[in-house]
Amino acid sequence: MKKLTEEFIRMFGKSDRQIRFFAAPGRVNLIGEHIDYCGGYVFPAALTLDNVVAVRENGTSKMNMCATDLARVYTADLSDIDKAKELKWGNYQAGMAKELLEAGINVRGVDMLYDSTLPFGAGLSSSASIEVVTGYALASLFANEMPNRIEIALMGKRCENNFVGVNCGIMDQFASAMGKKDCAILLNCDTLEYEYVPLDLGDYVLILANTNVKHKLGSSKYNERRQEVEKGLSYIHTAAPDDKRPYLCNYTVEDYLKYDEYITDDIIRKRVKHVIYENERVLHATKVLKQGDLVSFGQILCEANDSIRYLYEVTGIELDTLFDLAMEEEGCIGSRMTGAGFGGCTVNIVHKDKIESFKKNVGGKYTERTGLQADFYICRIGDGVREVSVNN
Ligand code: GLA
């Protein structure tokens, strides 16, 4: 943290007050895509790529925020926090401050410097990690009683829904807050019950392949999908008025087969089919993983990719190209897009002796076909949000 401390002092000056450091990771989702907001099961894991923040109280009512790759400081006034919605950068942080204030925590003015190893806009939840690290840092400084990590995650979700305006589910913030080294989290997004599942991949590694594109319409398409599944749920409620359940994922594949003919809109039927089958796939996938059957786990990931590609339709040419190319590679036993889609990353299970050939072949052909450059990261699974010692 020495370098970050120096930069912090260069940016905000010296003071007697203490600078503290906090880190929160991004996540990869292994399976269970676009079903967190349908009360489904998801299976994410926290990465070792993260957002670190250096923070110090400043004796004012202002949050002064900057990042190591930004040229200027953005300011939010805690006494008029809604105004910070207009900020080009810093609105996630301001939204978190608002959540803490609403929870009765007496947030005061701070200087904050962020440093990220997470690629931005790559579908690895850089925004959730900013929300979680900010909430955790401000609560650590100002709360009389520290909220637990799940509460921080829920504040992050509300911040994104209400302040930022993306109607996301709980998965990303939960993974960033609750991640555990070398484990994925099987999370029931309806009840928030969860279980850590060791990710023991033996001779295999997870490789993230970044398309390096982020489609502009991503967040509006995201909100559109949410409306479509709401519509799907109302079709089922109409078909089965005596069996109304709150979420789509409260219905099983058997139920789907009973009600699908009542969903007269073809697009909505495809969306609902994805959601309900994906939910069952998550449970199947985690079961085979626990049994050590990595090959079946990989196959289920590929089936999930077909579903999100052809039924939910949130991939696009770049993600599809990366998936198709991965399937051609010897030593790759599973692949799928991860996260919201519309660009971002695929996650691939690759034999450790084939890492270099995988990167070279997939990367080379991806450039030939799309004119774009892909990036590859070996995925290491780390812990959730935490305070970091100054000596790190
Ligand atoms: C984004 C959202 C999550 C989740 C995924 C898709 O990452 O933030 O809540 O819906 O997309 O699974």
Short mmCIF file of C-alpha atoms and ligand atoms in Angstrom, two decimals:
data_model
loop_
_atom_site.label_atom_id
_atom_site.label_comp_id
_atom_site.label_asym_id
_atom_site.label_seq_id
_atom_site.Cartn_x
_atom_site.Cartn_y
_atom_site.Cartn_z
CA MET A 1 0.00 0.00 0.00
CA LYS A 2 3.09 2.21 0.08
CA LYS A 3 2.65 3.49 -3.45
CA LEU A 4 -1.05 4.12 -2.96
CA THR A 5 -0.28 6.02 0.27
CA GLU A 6 2.18 8.24 -1.58
CA GLU A 7 -0.29 8.92 -4.31
CA PHE A 8 -3.03 9.60 -1.78
CA ILE A 9 -0.86 12.22 -0.06
CA ARG A 10 0.10 13.76 -3.36
CA MET A 11 -3.59 14.03 -4.22
CA PHE A 12 -5.13 15.04 -0.89
CA GLY A 13 -2.21 16.32 1.20
CA LYS A 14 -0.86 15.31 4.61
CA SER A 15 -3.00 15.10 7.75
CA ASP A 16 -2.85 13.64 11.26
CA ARG A 17 -5.80 11.48 10.48
CA GLN A 18 -5.21 7.85 9.62
CA ILE A 19 -5.46 6.47 6.07
CA ARG A 20 -7.12 3.04 5.96
CA PHE A 21 -7.22 0.57 3.07
CA PHE A 22 -9.97 -1.79 1.94
CA ALA A 23 -10.28 -4.22 -0.97
CA ALA A 24 -13.25 -5.88 -2.67
CA PRO A 25 -13.02 -8.30 -5.59
CA GLY A 26 -14.81 -8.73 -8.88
CA ARG A 27 -16.41 -12.07 -9.61
CA VAL A 28 -16.74 -14.75 -12.23
CA ASN A 29 -20.07 -16.53 -12.45
CA LEU A 30 -19.61 -20.20 -13.28
CA ILE A 31 -23.25 -20.98 -13.98
CA GLY A 32 -26.72 -19.56 -13.22
CA GLU A 33 -26.91 -16.60 -15.58
CA HIS A 34 -29.65 -14.00 -15.57
CA ILE A 35 -31.60 -15.86 -12.94
CA ASP A 36 -30.55 -14.09 -9.73
CA TYR A 37 -33.39 -11.63 -10.26
CA CYS A 38 -35.76 -14.57 -10.77
CA GLY A 39 -35.03 -16.01 -7.33
CA GLY A 40 -32.76 -18.69 -8.80
CA TYR A 41 -29.54 -20.41 -7.84
CA VAL A 42 -26.24 -18.91 -8.98
CA PHE A 43 -22.69 -20.14 -8.64
CA PRO A 44 -20.20 -17.25 -8.64
CA ALA A 45 -16.69 -17.01 -7.20
CA ALA A 46 -14.73 -13.94 -6.13
CA LEU A 47 -11.60 -13.15 -8.14
CA THR A 48 -8.25 -11.98 -6.85
CA LEU A 49 -8.66 -8.98 -9.16
CA ASP A 50 -10.11 -6.18 -7.08
CA ASN A 51 -10.75 -2.56 -6.27
CA VAL A 52 -8.70 -1.14 -3.42
CA VAL A 53 -9.62 2.12 -1.75
CA ALA A 54 -7.48 4.31 0.48
CA VAL A 55 -9.75 6.41 2.66
CA ARG A 56 -9.36 9.15 5.27
CA GLU A 57 -11.84 11.35 7.07
CA ASN A 58 -11.48 14.97 5.99
CA GLY A 59 -13.53 16.96 8.51
CA THR A 60 -16.02 18.28 5.92
CA SER A 61 -19.36 17.08 4.54
CA LYS A 62 -17.80 16.17 1.20
CA MET A 63 -16.70 12.91 -0.35
CA ASN A 64 -13.72 13.69 -2.56
CA MET A 65 -13.09 10.75 -4.87
CA CYS A 66 -10.37 9.94 -7.32
CA ALA A 67 -8.79 6.88 -8.95
CA THR A 68 -5.20 6.14 -9.88
CA ASP A 69 -6.15 6.15 -13.56
CA LEU A 70 -8.21 9.34 -13.40
CA ALA A 71 -6.89 12.82 -13.87
CA ARG A 72 -9.30 14.64 -11.57
CA VAL A 73 -11.18 14.51 -8.28
CA TYR A 74 -14.98 14.13 -8.24
CA THR A 75 -16.91 15.47 -5.27
CA ALA A 76 -20.24 14.48 -3.75
CA ASP A 77 -21.79 16.56 -0.97
CA LEU A 78 -23.28 14.35 1.73
CA SER A 79 -25.80 17.03 2.59
CA ASP A 80 -27.18 16.90 -0.97
CA ILE A 81 -26.28 13.39 -1.99
CA ASP A 82 -28.90 12.93 -4.71
CA LYS A 83 -27.15 15.57 -6.77
CA ALA A 84 -24.24 13.16 -7.14
CA LYS A 85 -26.37 11.05 -9.50
CA GLU A 86 -25.17 13.41 -12.18
CA LEU A 87 -21.48 12.70 -11.60
CA LYS A 88 -19.62 11.15 -14.53
CA TRP A 89 -17.66 9.10 -11.99
CA GLY A 90 -18.26 8.59 -8.29
CA ASN A 91 -22.02 8.04 -8.43
CA TYR A 92 -21.72 4.41 -7.28
CA GLN A 93 -19.81 5.59 -4.23
CA ALA A 94 -22.29 8.37 -3.52
CA GLY A 95 -25.15 5.89 -3.86
CA MET A 96 -23.50 3.69 -1.25
CA ALA A 97 -23.05 6.64 1.11
CA LYS A 98 -26.75 7.32 0.72
CA GLU A 99 -27.60 3.70 1.58
CA LEU A 100 -25.45 3.90 4.73
CA LEU A 101 -27.03 7.21 5.74
CA GLU A 102 -30.46 5.68 5.30
CA ALA A 103 -29.38 2.78 7.50
CA GLY A 104 -28.67 5.34 10.24
CA ILE A 105 -24.88 5.40 9.87
CA ASN A 106 -23.46 8.86 10.39
CA VAL A 107 -21.24 9.05 7.29
CA ARG A 108 -18.97 12.11 7.30
CA GLY A 109 -16.70 13.67 4.70
CA VAL A 110 -13.83 11.56 3.33
CA ASP A 111 -11.07 11.62 0.78
CA MET A 112 -10.92 8.41 -1.23
CA LEU A 113 -8.43 7.11 -3.77
CA TYR A 114 -9.34 3.99 -5.74
CA ASP A 115 -6.95 1.61 -7.44
CA SER A 116 -8.25 -1.24 -9.58
CA THR A 117 -6.77 -4.39 -11.05
CA LEU A 118 -10.16 -5.31 -12.49
CA PRO A 119 -10.74 -4.59 -16.15
CA PHE A 120 -13.63 -2.15 -16.35
CA GLY A 121 -16.70 -3.12 -18.39
CA ALA A 122 -15.53 -6.71 -18.83
CA GLY A 123 -18.51 -8.30 -17.11
CA LEU A 124 -16.45 -9.07 -14.01
CA SER A 125 -18.47 -6.81 -11.70
CA SER A 126 -16.14 -3.90 -11.32
CA SER A 127 -19.14 -1.77 -10.33
CA ALA A 128 -20.31 -4.17 -7.62
CA SER A 129 -16.79 -4.26 -6.25
CA ILE A 130 -16.73 -0.46 -6.05
CA GLU A 131 -20.08 -0.46 -4.25
CA VAL A 132 -19.02 -3.15 -1.80
CA VAL A 133 -15.60 -1.70 -1.04
CA THR A 134 -17.07 1.77 -0.55
CA GLY A 135 -19.87 0.55 1.72
CA TYR A 136 -17.51 -1.58 3.77
CA ALA A 137 -14.93 1.21 4.08
CA LEU A 138 -17.46 3.88 5.11
CA ALA A 139 -19.15 1.52 7.56
CA SER A 140 -15.77 0.60 9.07
CA LEU A 141 -15.02 4.29 9.61
CA PHE A 142 -18.40 5.50 10.78
CA ALA A 143 -20.75 2.73 11.97
CA ASN A 144 -21.27 2.23 15.70
CA GLU A 145 -22.18 -1.32 14.91
CA MET A 146 -20.65 -2.78 11.75
CA PRO A 147 -23.33 -4.11 9.36
CA ASN A 148 -22.61 -7.68 8.25
CA ARG A 149 -21.33 -8.44 4.77
CA ILE A 150 -24.68 -9.59 3.46
CA GLU A 151 -26.20 -6.28 4.55
CA ILE A 152 -23.41 -4.47 2.69
CA ALA A 153 -24.18 -6.57 -0.42
CA LEU A 154 -27.88 -5.72 -0.18
CA MET A 155 -27.05 -2.01 0.13
CA GLY A 156 -24.91 -2.37 -3.00
CA LYS A 157 -27.79 -3.88 -4.91
CA ARG A 158 -30.20 -1.16 -3.77
CA CYS A 159 -27.65 1.49 -4.69
CA GLU A 160 -27.36 0.09 -8.19
CA ASN A 161 -31.14 -0.32 -8.58
CA ASN A 162 -32.16 3.05 -7.16
CA PHE A 163 -29.22 5.41 -7.55
CA VAL A 164 -27.46 4.13 -10.67
CA GLY A 165 -30.61 2.84 -12.37
CA VAL A 166 -29.59 -0.70 -13.34
CA ASN A 167 -32.13 -3.25 -12.21
CA CYS A 168 -29.54 -5.89 -11.27
CA GLY A 169 -29.94 -8.85 -8.93
CA ILE A 170 -27.91 -9.66 -5.82
CA MET A 171 -25.30 -12.02 -7.29
CA ASP A 172 -22.40 -9.66 -7.96
CA GLN A 173 -22.50 -7.74 -4.69
CA PHE A 174 -22.96 -10.97 -2.75
CA ALA A 175 -19.92 -12.58 -4.38
CA SER A 176 -17.82 -9.47 -3.83
CA ALA A 177 -18.81 -9.26 -0.16
CA MET A 178 -18.89 -12.95 0.72
CA GLY A 179 -16.26 -14.55 -1.55
CA LYS A 180 -13.95 -17.17 -0.11
CA LYS A 181 -10.52 -18.23 -1.35
CA ASP A 182 -10.61 -21.26 -3.68
CA CYS A 183 -14.37 -21.67 -3.31
CA ALA A 184 -17.40 -20.85 -5.41
CA ILE A 185 -20.65 -19.86 -3.69
CA LEU A 186 -23.86 -21.74 -4.33
CA LEU A 187 -26.36 -19.00 -3.57
CA ASN A 188 -30.13 -19.20 -3.47
CA CYS A 189 -31.11 -15.68 -4.54
CA ASP A 190 -34.62 -16.07 -3.15
CA THR A 191 -33.68 -16.95 0.44
CA LEU A 192 -30.02 -15.82 0.40
CA GLU A 193 -29.02 -19.21 1.82
CA TYR A 194 -25.57 -20.09 0.58
CA GLU A 195 -22.93 -22.77 0.64
CA TYR A 196 -19.21 -22.60 -0.17
CA VAL A 197 -18.15 -25.28 -2.64
CA PRO A 198 -14.39 -25.90 -3.00
CA LEU A 199 -13.26 -25.35 -6.57
CA ASP A 200 -10.86 -28.20 -6.89
CA LEU A 201 -10.00 -28.36 -10.57
CA GLY A 202 -7.04 -30.74 -10.40
CA ASP A 203 -5.03 -30.41 -13.63
CA TYR A 204 -7.36 -27.75 -14.99
CA VAL A 205 -7.46 -23.99 -14.64
CA LEU A 206 -10.11 -21.38 -15.33
CA ILE A 207 -9.20 -18.92 -18.05
CA LEU A 208 -11.17 -15.75 -18.60
CA ALA A 209 -11.21 -14.56 -22.19
CA ASN A 210 -12.17 -10.92 -22.58
CA THR A 211 -13.89 -9.90 -25.83
CA ASN A 212 -12.84 -6.33 -25.06
CA VAL A 213 -16.20 -5.05 -26.15
CA LYS A 214 -19.01 -3.63 -24.10
CA HIS A 215 -22.18 -3.06 -26.05
CA LYS A 216 -23.63 0.39 -25.52
CA LEU A 217 -27.17 -0.90 -25.20
CA GLY A 218 -26.14 -3.41 -22.53
CA SER A 219 -27.92 -1.90 -19.56
CA SER A 220 -31.12 -1.10 -21.42
CA LYS A 221 -31.19 -4.64 -22.83
CA TYR A 222 -30.59 -5.91 -19.31
CA ASN A 223 -33.63 -4.05 -18.02
CA GLU A 224 -35.60 -5.27 -21.04
CA ARG A 225 -34.85 -8.92 -20.13
CA ARG A 226 -36.05 -8.25 -16.62
CA GLN A 227 -39.35 -6.98 -17.98
CA GLU A 228 -39.65 -10.01 -20.23
CA VAL A 229 -39.29 -12.45 -17.35
CA GLU A 230 -41.83 -10.46 -15.33
CA LYS A 231 -44.19 -10.88 -18.24
CA GLY A 232 -43.37 -14.59 -18.34
CA LEU A 233 -44.24 -14.90 -14.68
CA SER A 234 -47.57 -13.17 -15.22
CA TYR A 235 -48.42 -15.66 -18.02
CA ILE A 236 -47.84 -18.50 -15.58
CA HIS A 237 -49.84 -16.75 -12.87
CA THR A 238 -52.72 -16.42 -15.32
CA ALA A 239 -52.43 -20.07 -16.32
CA ALA A 240 -52.28 -21.22 -12.70
CA PRO A 241 -54.12 -18.66 -10.55
CA ASP A 242 -54.20 -21.03 -7.59
CA ASP A 243 -50.49 -21.66 -7.69
CA LYS A 244 -48.99 -18.16 -7.82
CA ARG A 245 -45.37 -18.17 -6.67
CA PRO A 246 -43.30 -14.99 -6.30
CA TYR A 247 -40.42 -15.88 -8.64
CA LEU A 248 -40.03 -17.77 -11.91
CA CYS A 249 -37.41 -19.98 -10.31
CA ASN A 250 -39.98 -21.15 -7.78
CA TYR A 251 -41.34 -23.21 -10.70
CA THR A 252 -39.65 -26.45 -11.82
CA VAL A 253 -39.04 -27.86 -15.29
CA GLU A 254 -42.08 -30.08 -14.72
CA ASP A 255 -44.20 -26.99 -14.02
CA TYR A 256 -42.78 -25.33 -17.12
CA LEU A 257 -43.85 -28.24 -19.31
CA LYS A 258 -47.34 -27.92 -17.84
CA TYR A 259 -47.65 -24.18 -18.44
CA ASP A 260 -45.53 -23.40 -21.49
CA GLU A 261 -48.44 -23.67 -23.93
CA TYR A 262 -50.11 -20.78 -22.09
CA ILE A 263 -47.17 -18.53 -22.87
CA THR A 264 -48.37 -17.45 -26.27
CA ASP A 265 -45.55 -15.00 -26.98
CA ASP A 266 -42.64 -16.96 -28.52
CA ILE A 267 -39.94 -14.63 -27.23
CA ILE A 268 -41.26 -14.68 -23.68
CA ARG A 269 -41.53 -18.48 -23.78
CA LYS A 270 -37.85 -18.74 -24.74
CA ARG A 271 -36.82 -16.44 -21.89
CA VAL A 272 -38.88 -18.39 -19.36
CA LYS A 273 -37.48 -21.69 -20.63
CA HIS A 274 -33.93 -20.45 -20.15
CA VAL A 275 -34.62 -19.26 -16.61
CA ILE A 276 -36.31 -22.42 -15.37
CA TYR A 277 -33.91 -24.90 -16.99
CA GLU A 278 -30.87 -22.85 -15.99
CA ASN A 279 -31.94 -23.02 -12.37
CA GLU A 280 -31.99 -26.82 -12.49
CA ARG A 281 -28.69 -26.86 -14.37
CA VAL A 282 -26.99 -24.99 -11.52
CA LEU A 283 -27.96 -27.68 -9.02
CA HIS A 284 -26.92 -30.43 -11.40
CA ALA A 285 -23.60 -28.73 -12.14
CA THR A 286 -22.71 -28.22 -8.48
CA LYS A 287 -23.63 -31.83 -7.74
CA VAL A 288 -21.27 -33.26 -10.38
CA LEU A 289 -18.56 -30.83 -9.33
CA LYS A 290 -18.79 -32.02 -5.74
CA GLN A 291 -18.43 -35.58 -7.04
CA GLY A 292 -15.24 -34.53 -8.80
CA ASP A 293 -16.70 -35.06 -12.29
CA LEU A 294 -15.15 -32.08 -14.01
CA VAL A 295 -15.93 -33.32 -17.51
CA SER A 296 -19.68 -33.36 -16.82
CA PHE A 297 -19.38 -29.98 -15.10
CA GLY A 298 -17.76 -28.59 -18.26
CA GLN A 299 -20.48 -30.08 -20.46
CA ILE A 300 -23.21 -28.48 -18.38
CA LEU A 301 -21.45 -25.12 -18.71
CA CYS A 302 -21.56 -25.52 -22.49
CA GLU A 303 -25.28 -26.36 -22.40
CA ALA A 304 -25.84 -23.27 -20.28
CA ASN A 305 -24.04 -21.23 -22.91
CA ASP A 306 -26.36 -22.55 -25.65
CA SER A 307 -29.33 -21.57 -23.52
CA ILE A 308 -28.18 -18.02 -22.84
CA ARG A 309 -27.17 -17.65 -26.49
CA TYR A 310 -30.23 -19.03 -28.25
CA LEU A 311 -33.03 -18.67 -25.70
CA TYR A 312 -32.04 -15.63 -23.65
CA GLU A 313 -30.11 -13.95 -26.48
CA VAL A 314 -27.67 -11.82 -24.55
CA THR A 315 -24.38 -12.87 -26.12
CA GLY A 316 -23.50 -11.30 -29.48
CA ILE A 317 -20.95 -12.06 -32.16
CA GLU A 318 -17.83 -11.52 -30.04
CA LEU A 319 -18.82 -13.81 -27.15
CA ASP A 320 -20.14 -16.39 -29.60
CA THR A 321 -16.87 -16.36 -31.51
CA LEU A 322 -14.83 -16.85 -28.32
CA PHE A 323 -17.07 -19.74 -27.28
CA ASP A 324 -16.95 -21.45 -30.69
CA LEU A 325 -13.17 -21.10 -30.84
CA ALA A 326 -12.75 -22.48 -27.33
CA MET A 327 -14.74 -25.55 -28.35
CA GLU A 328 -12.17 -26.27 -31.08
CA GLU A 329 -9.32 -26.41 -28.58
CA GLU A 330 -7.89 -29.63 -27.28
CA GLY A 331 -7.77 -29.52 -23.50
CA CYS A 332 -10.78 -27.20 -23.13
CA ILE A 333 -13.56 -29.15 -21.44
CA GLY A 334 -16.05 -26.37 -20.88
CA SER A 335 -16.78 -22.77 -21.77
CA ARG A 336 -19.49 -20.19 -21.38
CA MET A 337 -20.11 -16.49 -21.33
CA THR A 338 -20.13 -15.06 -17.82
CA GLY A 339 -22.04 -12.09 -16.40
CA ALA A 340 -24.64 -9.90 -18.03
CA GLY A 341 -23.46 -10.50 -21.62
CA PHE A 342 -23.54 -8.03 -24.52
CA GLY A 343 -19.75 -8.25 -24.57
CA GLY A 344 -17.54 -9.02 -21.58
CA CYS A 345 -15.86 -12.37 -20.94
CA THR A 346 -16.12 -16.10 -21.40
CA VAL A 347 -14.87 -18.47 -18.71
CA ASN A 348 -13.10 -21.60 -19.91
CA ILE A 349 -11.94 -24.79 -18.20
CA VAL A 350 -8.58 -25.60 -19.76
CA HIS A 351 -5.94 -28.25 -19.05
CA LYS A 352 -2.88 -26.67 -17.48
CA ASP A 353 -0.61 -28.00 -20.24
CA LYS A 354 -2.74 -26.29 -22.88
CA ILE A 355 -2.90 -22.77 -21.49
CA GLU A 356 -0.46 -21.30 -23.98
CA SER A 357 -1.94 -23.02 -27.04
CA PHE A 358 -5.42 -22.02 -25.91
CA LYS A 359 -4.48 -18.36 -25.67
CA LYS A 360 -2.54 -18.39 -28.91
CA ASN A 361 -5.13 -20.21 -31.02
CA VAL A 362 -8.28 -18.63 -29.63
CA GLY A 363 -6.67 -15.18 -29.50
CA GLY A 364 -5.27 -15.43 -33.04
CA LYS A 365 -8.47 -16.65 -34.67
CA TYR A 366 -10.58 -14.18 -32.67
CA THR A 367 -8.56 -11.34 -34.16
CA GLU A 368 -8.85 -12.84 -37.66
CA ARG A 369 -12.62 -13.11 -37.39
CA THR A 370 -13.51 -9.92 -35.55
CA GLY A 371 -10.56 -7.58 -35.99
CA LEU A 372 -10.43 -7.31 -32.18
CA GLN A 373 -7.81 -8.29 -29.65
CA ALA A 374 -8.87 -10.63 -26.82
CA ASP A 375 -7.23 -10.60 -23.38
CA PHE A 376 -6.77 -13.70 -21.26
CA TYR A 377 -6.49 -13.98 -17.48
CA ILE A 378 -5.90 -17.06 -15.41
CA CYS A 379 -8.63 -16.94 -12.86
CA ARG A 380 -7.60 -17.16 -9.23
CA ILE A 381 -10.33 -17.34 -6.64
CA GLY A 382 -9.91 -15.03 -3.67
CA ASP A 383 -11.66 -13.66 -0.58
CA GLY A 384 -14.46 -11.15 -0.36
CA VAL A 385 -14.26 -7.58 0.95
CA ARG A 386 -11.76 -6.91 3.73
CA GLU A 387 -9.56 -4.29 5.36
CA VAL A 388 -6.00 -4.45 4.09
CA SER A 389 -3.03 -3.70 6.28
CA VAL A 390 -0.96 -0.63 5.47
CA ASN A 391 2.10 -2.85 5.17
CA ASN A 392 0.72 -4.87 2.23
C1 GLA B 1 -25.13 -8.66 -14.02
C2 GLA B 1 -26.01 -8.33 -12.81
C3 GLA B 1 -26.29 -9.57 -11.96
C4 GLA B 1 -26.78 -10.74 -12.82
C5 GLA B 1 -25.90 -10.93 -14.06
C6 GLA B 1 -26.44 -11.96 -15.02
O1 GLA B 1 -23.85 -9.03 -13.63
O2 GLA B 1 -25.40 -7.36 -12.01
O3 GLA B 1 -27.21 -9.26 -10.95
O4 GLA B 1 -28.12 -10.56 -13.18
O5 GLA B 1 -25.71 -9.73 -14.77
O6 GLA B 1 -26.45 -13.22 -14.44
#
